[in-house]
Short mmCIF file of C-alpha atoms and ligand atoms in Angstrom, two decimals:
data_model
loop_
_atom_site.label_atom_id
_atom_site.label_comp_id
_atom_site.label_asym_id
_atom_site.label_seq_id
_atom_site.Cartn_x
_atom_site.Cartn_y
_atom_site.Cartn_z
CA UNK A 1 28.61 -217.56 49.64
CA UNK A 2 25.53 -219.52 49.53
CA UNK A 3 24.21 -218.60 52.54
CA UNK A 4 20.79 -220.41 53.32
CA UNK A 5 20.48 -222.06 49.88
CA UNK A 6 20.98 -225.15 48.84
CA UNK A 7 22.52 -223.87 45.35
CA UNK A 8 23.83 -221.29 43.77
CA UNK A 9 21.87 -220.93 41.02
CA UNK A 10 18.36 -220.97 43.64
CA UNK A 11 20.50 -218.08 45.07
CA UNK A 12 20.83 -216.29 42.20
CA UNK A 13 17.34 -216.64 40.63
CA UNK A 14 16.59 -214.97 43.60
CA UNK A 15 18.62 -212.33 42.80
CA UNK A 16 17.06 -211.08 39.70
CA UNK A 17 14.91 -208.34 41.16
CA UNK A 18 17.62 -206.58 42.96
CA UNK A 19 19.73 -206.88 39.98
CA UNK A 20 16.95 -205.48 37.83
CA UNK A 21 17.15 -202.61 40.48
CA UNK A 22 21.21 -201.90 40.85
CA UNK A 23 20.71 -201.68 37.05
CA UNK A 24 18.13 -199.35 37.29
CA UNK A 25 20.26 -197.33 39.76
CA UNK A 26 23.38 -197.30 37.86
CA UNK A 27 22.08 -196.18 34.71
CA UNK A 28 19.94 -193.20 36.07
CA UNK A 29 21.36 -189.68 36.53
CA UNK A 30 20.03 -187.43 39.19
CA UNK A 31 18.01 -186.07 36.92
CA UNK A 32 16.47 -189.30 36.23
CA UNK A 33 17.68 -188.94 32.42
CA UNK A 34 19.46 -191.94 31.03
CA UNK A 35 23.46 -192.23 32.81
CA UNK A 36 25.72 -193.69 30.03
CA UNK A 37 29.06 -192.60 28.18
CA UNK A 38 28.83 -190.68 25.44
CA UNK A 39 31.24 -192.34 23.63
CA UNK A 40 29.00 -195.58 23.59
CA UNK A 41 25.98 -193.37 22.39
CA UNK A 42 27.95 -191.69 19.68
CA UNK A 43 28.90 -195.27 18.52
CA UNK A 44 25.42 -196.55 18.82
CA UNK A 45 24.24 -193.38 16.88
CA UNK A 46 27.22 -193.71 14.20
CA UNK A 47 26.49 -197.04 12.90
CA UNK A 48 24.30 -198.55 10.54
CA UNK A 49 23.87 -201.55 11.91
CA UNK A 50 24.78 -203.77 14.99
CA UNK A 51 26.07 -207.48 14.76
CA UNK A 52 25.79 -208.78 17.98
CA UNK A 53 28.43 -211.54 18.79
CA UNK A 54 27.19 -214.35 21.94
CA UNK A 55 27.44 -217.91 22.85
CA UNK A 56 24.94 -220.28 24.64
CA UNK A 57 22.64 -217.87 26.80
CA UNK A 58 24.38 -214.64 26.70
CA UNK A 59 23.49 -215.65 22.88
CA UNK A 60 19.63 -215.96 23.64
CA UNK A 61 20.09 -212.61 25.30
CA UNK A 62 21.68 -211.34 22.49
CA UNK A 63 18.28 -212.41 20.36
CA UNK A 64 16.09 -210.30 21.96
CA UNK A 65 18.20 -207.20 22.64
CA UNK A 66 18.06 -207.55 18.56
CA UNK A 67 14.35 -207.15 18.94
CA UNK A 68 14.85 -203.92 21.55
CA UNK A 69 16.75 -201.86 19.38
CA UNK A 70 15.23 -202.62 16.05
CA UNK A 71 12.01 -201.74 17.40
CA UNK A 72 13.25 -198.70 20.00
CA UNK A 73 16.56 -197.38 17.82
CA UNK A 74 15.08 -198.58 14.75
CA UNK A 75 18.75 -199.82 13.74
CA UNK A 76 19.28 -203.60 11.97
CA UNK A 77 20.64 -205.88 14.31
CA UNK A 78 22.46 -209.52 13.33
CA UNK A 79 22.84 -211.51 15.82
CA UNK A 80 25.38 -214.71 15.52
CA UNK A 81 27.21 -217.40 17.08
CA UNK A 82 30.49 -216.90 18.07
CA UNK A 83 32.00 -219.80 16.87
CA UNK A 84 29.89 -219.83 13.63
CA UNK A 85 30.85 -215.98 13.00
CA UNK A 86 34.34 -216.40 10.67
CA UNK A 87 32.73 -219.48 8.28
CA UNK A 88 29.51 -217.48 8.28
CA UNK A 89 30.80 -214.07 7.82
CA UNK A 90 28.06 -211.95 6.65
CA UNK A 91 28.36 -208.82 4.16
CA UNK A 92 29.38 -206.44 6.08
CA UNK A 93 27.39 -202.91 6.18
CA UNK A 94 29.71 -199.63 5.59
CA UNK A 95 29.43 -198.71 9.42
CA UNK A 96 29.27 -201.69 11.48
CA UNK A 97 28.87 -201.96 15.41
CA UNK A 98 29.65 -204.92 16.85
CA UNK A 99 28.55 -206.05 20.19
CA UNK A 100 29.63 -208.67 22.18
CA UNK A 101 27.98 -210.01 25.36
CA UNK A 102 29.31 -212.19 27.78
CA UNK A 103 28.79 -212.75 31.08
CA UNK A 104 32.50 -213.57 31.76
CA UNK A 105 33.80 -211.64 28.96
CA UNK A 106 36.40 -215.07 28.46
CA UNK A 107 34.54 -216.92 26.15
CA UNK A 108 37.22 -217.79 23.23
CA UNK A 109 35.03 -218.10 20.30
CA UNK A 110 33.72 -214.43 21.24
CA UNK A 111 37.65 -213.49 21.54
CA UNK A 112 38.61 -214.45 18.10
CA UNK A 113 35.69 -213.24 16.34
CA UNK A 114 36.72 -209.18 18.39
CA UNK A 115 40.25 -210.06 17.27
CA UNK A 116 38.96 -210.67 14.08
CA UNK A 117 36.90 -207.39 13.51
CA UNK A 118 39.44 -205.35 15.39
CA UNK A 119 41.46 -206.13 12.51
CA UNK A 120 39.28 -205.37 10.26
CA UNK A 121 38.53 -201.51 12.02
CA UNK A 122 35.20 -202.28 12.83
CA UNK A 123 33.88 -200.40 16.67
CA UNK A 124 33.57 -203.23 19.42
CA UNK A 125 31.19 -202.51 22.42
CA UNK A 126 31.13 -205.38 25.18
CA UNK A 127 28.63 -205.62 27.51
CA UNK A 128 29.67 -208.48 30.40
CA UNK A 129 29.28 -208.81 33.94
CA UNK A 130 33.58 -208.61 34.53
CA UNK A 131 34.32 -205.29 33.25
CA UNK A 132 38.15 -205.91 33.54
CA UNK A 133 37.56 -209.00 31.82
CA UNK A 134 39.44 -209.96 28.45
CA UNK A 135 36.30 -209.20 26.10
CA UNK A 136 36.14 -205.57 27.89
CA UNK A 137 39.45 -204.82 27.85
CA UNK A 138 40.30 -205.92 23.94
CA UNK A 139 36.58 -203.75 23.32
CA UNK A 140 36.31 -200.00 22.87
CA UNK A 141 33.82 -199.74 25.37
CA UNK A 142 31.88 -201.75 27.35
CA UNK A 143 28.64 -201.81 29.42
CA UNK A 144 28.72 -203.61 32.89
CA UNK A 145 25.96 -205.64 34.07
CA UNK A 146 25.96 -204.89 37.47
CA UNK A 147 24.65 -208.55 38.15
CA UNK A 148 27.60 -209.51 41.23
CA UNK A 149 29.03 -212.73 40.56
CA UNK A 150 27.68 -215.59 38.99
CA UNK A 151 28.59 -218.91 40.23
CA UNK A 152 26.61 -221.36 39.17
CA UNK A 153 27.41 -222.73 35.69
CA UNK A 154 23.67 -222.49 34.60
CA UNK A 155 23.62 -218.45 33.66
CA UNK A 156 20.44 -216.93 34.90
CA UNK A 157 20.76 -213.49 36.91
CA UNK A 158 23.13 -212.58 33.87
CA UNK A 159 20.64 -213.29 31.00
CA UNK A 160 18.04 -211.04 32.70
CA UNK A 161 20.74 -208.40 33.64
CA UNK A 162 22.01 -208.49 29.65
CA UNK A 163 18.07 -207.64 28.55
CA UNK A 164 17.97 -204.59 31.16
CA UNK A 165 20.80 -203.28 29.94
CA UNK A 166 20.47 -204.05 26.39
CA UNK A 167 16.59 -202.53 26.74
CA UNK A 168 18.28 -199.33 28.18
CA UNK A 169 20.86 -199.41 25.88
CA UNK A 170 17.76 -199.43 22.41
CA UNK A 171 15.91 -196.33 24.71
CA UNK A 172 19.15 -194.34 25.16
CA UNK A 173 20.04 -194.63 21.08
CA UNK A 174 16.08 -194.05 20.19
CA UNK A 175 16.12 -190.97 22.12
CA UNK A 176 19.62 -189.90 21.36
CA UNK A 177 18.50 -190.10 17.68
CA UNK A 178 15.59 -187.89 18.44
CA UNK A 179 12.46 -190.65 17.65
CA UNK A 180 9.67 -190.34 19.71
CA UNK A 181 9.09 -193.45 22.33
CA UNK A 182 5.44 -193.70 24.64
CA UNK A 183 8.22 -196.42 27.16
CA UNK A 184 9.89 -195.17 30.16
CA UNK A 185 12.38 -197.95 30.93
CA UNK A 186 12.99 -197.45 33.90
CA UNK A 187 9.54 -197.76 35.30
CA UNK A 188 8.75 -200.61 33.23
CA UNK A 189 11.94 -202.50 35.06
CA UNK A 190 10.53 -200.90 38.32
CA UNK A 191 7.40 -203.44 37.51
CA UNK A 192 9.68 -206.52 36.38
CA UNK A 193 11.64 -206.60 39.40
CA UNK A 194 8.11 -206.76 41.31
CA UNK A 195 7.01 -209.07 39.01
CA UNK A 196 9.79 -211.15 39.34
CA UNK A 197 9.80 -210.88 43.23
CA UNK A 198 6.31 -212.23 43.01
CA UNK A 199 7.08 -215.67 40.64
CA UNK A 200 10.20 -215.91 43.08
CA UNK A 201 7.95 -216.09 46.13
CA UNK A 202 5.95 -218.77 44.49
CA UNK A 203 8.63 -221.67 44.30
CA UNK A 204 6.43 -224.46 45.09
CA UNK A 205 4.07 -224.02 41.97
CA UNK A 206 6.92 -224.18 39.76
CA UNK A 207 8.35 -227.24 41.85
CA UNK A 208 4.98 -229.10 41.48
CA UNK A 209 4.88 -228.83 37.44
CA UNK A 210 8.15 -229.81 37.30
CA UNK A 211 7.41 -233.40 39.30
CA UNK A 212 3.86 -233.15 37.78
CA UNK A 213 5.55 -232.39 33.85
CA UNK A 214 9.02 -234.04 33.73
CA UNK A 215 9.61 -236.72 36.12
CA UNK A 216 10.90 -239.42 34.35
CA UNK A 217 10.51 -238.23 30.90
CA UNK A 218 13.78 -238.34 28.60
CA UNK A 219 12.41 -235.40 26.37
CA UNK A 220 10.32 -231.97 26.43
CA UNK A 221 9.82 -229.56 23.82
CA UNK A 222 9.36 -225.57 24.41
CA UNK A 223 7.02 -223.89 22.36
CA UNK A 224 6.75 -220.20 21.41
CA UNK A 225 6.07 -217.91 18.95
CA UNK A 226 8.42 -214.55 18.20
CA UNK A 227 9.80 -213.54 21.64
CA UNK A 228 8.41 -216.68 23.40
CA UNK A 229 10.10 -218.56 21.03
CA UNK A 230 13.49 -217.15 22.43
CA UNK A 231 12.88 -217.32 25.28
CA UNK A 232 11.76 -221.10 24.59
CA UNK A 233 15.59 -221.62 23.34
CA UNK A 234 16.76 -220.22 26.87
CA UNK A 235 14.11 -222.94 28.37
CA UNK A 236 15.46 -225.54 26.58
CA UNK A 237 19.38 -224.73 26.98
CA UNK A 238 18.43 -224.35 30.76
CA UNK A 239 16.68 -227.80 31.28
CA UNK A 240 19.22 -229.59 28.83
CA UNK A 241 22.48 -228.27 31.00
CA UNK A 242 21.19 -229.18 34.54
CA UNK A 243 18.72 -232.18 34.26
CA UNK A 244 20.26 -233.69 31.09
CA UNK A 245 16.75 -234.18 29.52
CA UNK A 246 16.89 -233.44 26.17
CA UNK A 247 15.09 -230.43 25.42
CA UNK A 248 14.68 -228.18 22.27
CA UNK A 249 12.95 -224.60 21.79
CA UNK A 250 11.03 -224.68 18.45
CA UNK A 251 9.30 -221.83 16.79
CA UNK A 252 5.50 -222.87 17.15
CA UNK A 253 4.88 -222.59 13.42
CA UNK A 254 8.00 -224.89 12.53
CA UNK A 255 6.51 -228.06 14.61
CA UNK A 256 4.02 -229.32 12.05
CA UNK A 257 7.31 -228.65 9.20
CA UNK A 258 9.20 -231.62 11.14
CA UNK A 259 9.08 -231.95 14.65
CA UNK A 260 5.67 -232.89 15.83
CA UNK A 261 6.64 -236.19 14.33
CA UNK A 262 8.44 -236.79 17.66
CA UNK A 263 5.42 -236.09 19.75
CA UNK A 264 4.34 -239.31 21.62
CA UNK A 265 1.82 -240.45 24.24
CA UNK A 266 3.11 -238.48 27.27
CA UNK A 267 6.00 -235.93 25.71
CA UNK A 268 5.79 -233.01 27.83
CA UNK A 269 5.29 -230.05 25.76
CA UNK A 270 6.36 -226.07 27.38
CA UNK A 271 4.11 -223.31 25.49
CA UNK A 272 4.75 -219.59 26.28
CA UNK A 273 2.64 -217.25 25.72
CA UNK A 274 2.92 -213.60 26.73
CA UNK A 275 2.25 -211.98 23.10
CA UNK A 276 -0.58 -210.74 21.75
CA UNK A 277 -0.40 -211.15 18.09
CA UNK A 278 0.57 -214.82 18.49
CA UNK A 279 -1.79 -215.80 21.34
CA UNK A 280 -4.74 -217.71 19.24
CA UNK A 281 -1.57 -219.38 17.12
CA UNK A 282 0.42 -220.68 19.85
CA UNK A 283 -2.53 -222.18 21.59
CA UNK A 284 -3.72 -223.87 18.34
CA UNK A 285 0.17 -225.20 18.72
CA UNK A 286 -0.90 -226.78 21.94
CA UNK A 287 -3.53 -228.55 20.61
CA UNK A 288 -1.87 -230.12 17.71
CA UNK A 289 0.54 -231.44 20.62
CA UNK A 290 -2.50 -232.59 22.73
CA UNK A 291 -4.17 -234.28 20.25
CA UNK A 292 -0.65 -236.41 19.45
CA UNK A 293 -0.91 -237.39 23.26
CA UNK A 294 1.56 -234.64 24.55
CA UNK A 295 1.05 -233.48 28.11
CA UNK A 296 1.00 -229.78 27.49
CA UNK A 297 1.25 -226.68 30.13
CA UNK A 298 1.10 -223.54 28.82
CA UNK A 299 2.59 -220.47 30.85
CA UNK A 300 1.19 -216.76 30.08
CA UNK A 301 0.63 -213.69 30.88
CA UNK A 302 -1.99 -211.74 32.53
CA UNK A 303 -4.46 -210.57 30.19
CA UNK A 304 -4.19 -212.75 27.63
CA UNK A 305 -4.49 -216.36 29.70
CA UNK A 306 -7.43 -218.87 29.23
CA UNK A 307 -8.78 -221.32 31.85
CA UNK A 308 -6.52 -224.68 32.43
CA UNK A 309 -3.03 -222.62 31.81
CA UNK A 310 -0.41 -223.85 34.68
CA UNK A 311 0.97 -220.75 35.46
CA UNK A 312 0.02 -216.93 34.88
CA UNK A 313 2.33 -214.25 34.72
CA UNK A 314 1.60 -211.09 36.06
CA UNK A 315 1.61 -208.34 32.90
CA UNK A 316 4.49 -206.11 32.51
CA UNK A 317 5.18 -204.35 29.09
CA UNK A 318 5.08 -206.40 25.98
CA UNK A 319 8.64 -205.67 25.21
CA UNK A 320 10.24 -206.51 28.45
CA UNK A 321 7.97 -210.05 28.94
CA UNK A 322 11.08 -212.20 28.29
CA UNK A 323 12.77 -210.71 31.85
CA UNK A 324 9.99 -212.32 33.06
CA UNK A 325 8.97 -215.42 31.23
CA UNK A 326 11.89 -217.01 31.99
CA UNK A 327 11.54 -217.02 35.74
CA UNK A 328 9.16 -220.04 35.70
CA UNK A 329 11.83 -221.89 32.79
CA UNK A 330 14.84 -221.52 35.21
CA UNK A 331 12.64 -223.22 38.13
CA UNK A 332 11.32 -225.73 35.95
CA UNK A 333 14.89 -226.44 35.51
CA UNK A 334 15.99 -226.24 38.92
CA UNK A 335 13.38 -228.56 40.50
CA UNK A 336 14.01 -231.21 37.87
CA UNK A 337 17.38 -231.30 38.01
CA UNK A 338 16.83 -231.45 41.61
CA UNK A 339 14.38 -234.22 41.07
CA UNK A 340 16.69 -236.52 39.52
CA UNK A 341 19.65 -235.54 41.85
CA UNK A 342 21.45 -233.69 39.61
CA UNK A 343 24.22 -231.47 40.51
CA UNK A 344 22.44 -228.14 40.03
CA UNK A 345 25.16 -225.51 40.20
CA UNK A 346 28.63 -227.87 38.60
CA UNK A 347 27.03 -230.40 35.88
CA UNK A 348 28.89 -232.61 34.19
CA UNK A 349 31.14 -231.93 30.96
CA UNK A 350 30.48 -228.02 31.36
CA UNK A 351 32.80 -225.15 32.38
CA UNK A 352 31.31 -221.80 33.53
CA UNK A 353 33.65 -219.87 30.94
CA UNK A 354 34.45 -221.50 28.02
CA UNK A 355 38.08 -220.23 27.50
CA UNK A 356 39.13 -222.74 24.68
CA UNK A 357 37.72 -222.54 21.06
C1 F6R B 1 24.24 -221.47 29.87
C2 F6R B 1 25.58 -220.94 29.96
C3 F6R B 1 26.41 -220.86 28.72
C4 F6R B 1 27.00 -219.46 28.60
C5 F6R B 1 27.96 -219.37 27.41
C6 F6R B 1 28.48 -217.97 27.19
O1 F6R B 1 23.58 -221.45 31.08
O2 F6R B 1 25.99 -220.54 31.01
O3 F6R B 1 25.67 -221.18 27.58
O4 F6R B 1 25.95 -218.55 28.45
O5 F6R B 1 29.05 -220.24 27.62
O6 F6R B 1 29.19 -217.51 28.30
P1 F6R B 1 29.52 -215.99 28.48
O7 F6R B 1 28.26 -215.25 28.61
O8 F6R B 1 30.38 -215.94 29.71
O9 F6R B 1 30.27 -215.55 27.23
#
């Protein structure tokens, strides 16, 4: 039920801190040691290397869990399309893992490709919001996301759910291999869910950019650099889906290969940045954009902002800045899909599990 909001997807952006926390509860022992089965951290320790299988968001999640356990489990980590998977097939390493996450744990083209590698022998580990779901069942093991149900067709508690676990998931295999980590987890989500309580309570800011940024505009591009960059993609499928503006993520160091050719007087412009290393580079992004007329906001993060950005996140660890990041992208969405009277949580042509290849 919706209760007091006008959408489901409002409703469950709202959700995301007490998601952040049920995860936090179900995958702590009393001892406040990390609660998982063993068989999925023998698996995780067993292979030599994960290919993570995802469509659409749960695909953008799948991105940046490759970016957790590289740098946590210090495993290699493909991550692909579902429906690209069988013409793509990569070489295969001697001891695959394959993951597959899916909020639904339907989605066909995520089916075939576990039918696929079942086949083949390969270990399948799902991690999905419906743990009796087809994708869980058909898996060896799976990890549930604790996230309640989604209803709205536009995925957003789920996305942030999939990081949480898939961060635990990267700490549990890094210590379970024995390598030395400075990150607690668990208290780092303890600070996201604040965090994202706080950017929650602050509705109206994100409302105001999106009448100030994209009222009537038929484009906007998001801008980011290594994990903003991601979690630009997730921007862009968000706005696309609900407001029907047609939005793309690009890599900040891509635009000047191609696509600043489509900057015009006006073209709103999305730049993350909550990462160090790419700070001065993304904002030099912005002002190729501003100079080519673009009307640019940029969004970061405590610490590293500079005077005229149009929103500041509060800091949380480096790693874990996407759970948070994409707060202000799914309200940027909401209020301009709500803007042009949209229908937020059913848009048109989309199904909330995509059960047909
Ligand atoms: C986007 C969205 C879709 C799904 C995709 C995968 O907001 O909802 O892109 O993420 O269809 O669905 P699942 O995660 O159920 O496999």
């Amino acid at each position: 039920e919706k209760g007091t909001y006008p959408h489901f997807m409002l409703k469950e952006i709202d959700e995301q801190p007490f998601v952040i926390r049920k995860i936090i509860q179900e995958y702590q022992d009393e001892n406040d040691n990390i609660k998982l089965d063993a068989d999925v951290r023998e698996a995780m320790k067993a292979c030599d290397r994960i290919y993570i299988i995802a469509a659409g968001t749960s695909y953008h999640a799948g991105l940046l869990g490759k970016q957790f356990i590289e740098k946590l489990a210090n495993i290699p980590v493909e991550v692909h399309v579902a429906s690209e998977f069988s013409y793509n097939m990569p070489l295969l390493s001697e001891k695959p893992l394959f993951v597959y996450i899916s909020q639904s744990g339907e989605t066909a083209d995520s089916r075939s490709v576990l039918v696929q590698t079942k086949e083949l022998g390969h270990p399948a580990l799902t991690i999905t919001n419906v743990p009796g779901s087809t994708l869980s069942r058909e898996a060896d093991y799976t990890l549930h996301l604790h996230a309640g149900p989604e209803i709205a067709v536009a995925s957003t508690k789920a996305y942030t759910a999939q990081m949480a676990v898939l961060a635990i998931l990267a700490v549990d295999t890094a210590r379970a291999k024995g390598l030395e980590l400075d990150f607690d987890p668990m208290q780092e989500l303890g600070i996201v869910a604040n965090t994202m309580e706080a950017l929650a309570d602050q509705k109206e800011k994100f409302e105001d950019l999106a009448r100030e940024y994209l009222p009537t505009t038929r484009n906007c591009f998001f801008i980011g650099r290594g994990t903003d960059y991601y979690v630009g993609l997730e921007g862009a499928l968000k706005l696309k889906e609900i407001s029907y503006i047609q939005a793309e993520g690009f890599a900040g160091g891509e635009l000047k290969h191609g696509t600043i050719a489509l900057i015009e007087e006006g073209t709103p412009v999305i730049a993350l940045a909550t990462q160090e290393n790419v700070n001065l580079s993304i904002r030099g992004n912005v002002q190729e954009v501003e100079a080519r007329g673009a009307n640019s906001m940029i969004i970061s993060m405590k610490g590293l902002d500079k005077d005229g950005d149009a929103f500041v996140i509060p800091h949380v660890h480096e790693l874990l800045t996407p759970l948070v990041s994409v707060l202000p992208m799914q309200l940027i969405s909401y209020y301009a899909a709500l803007h042009r009277d949209c229908d937020v949580d059913k848009p048109r042509n989309l199904a909330k599990s995509v059960t047909v290849e």
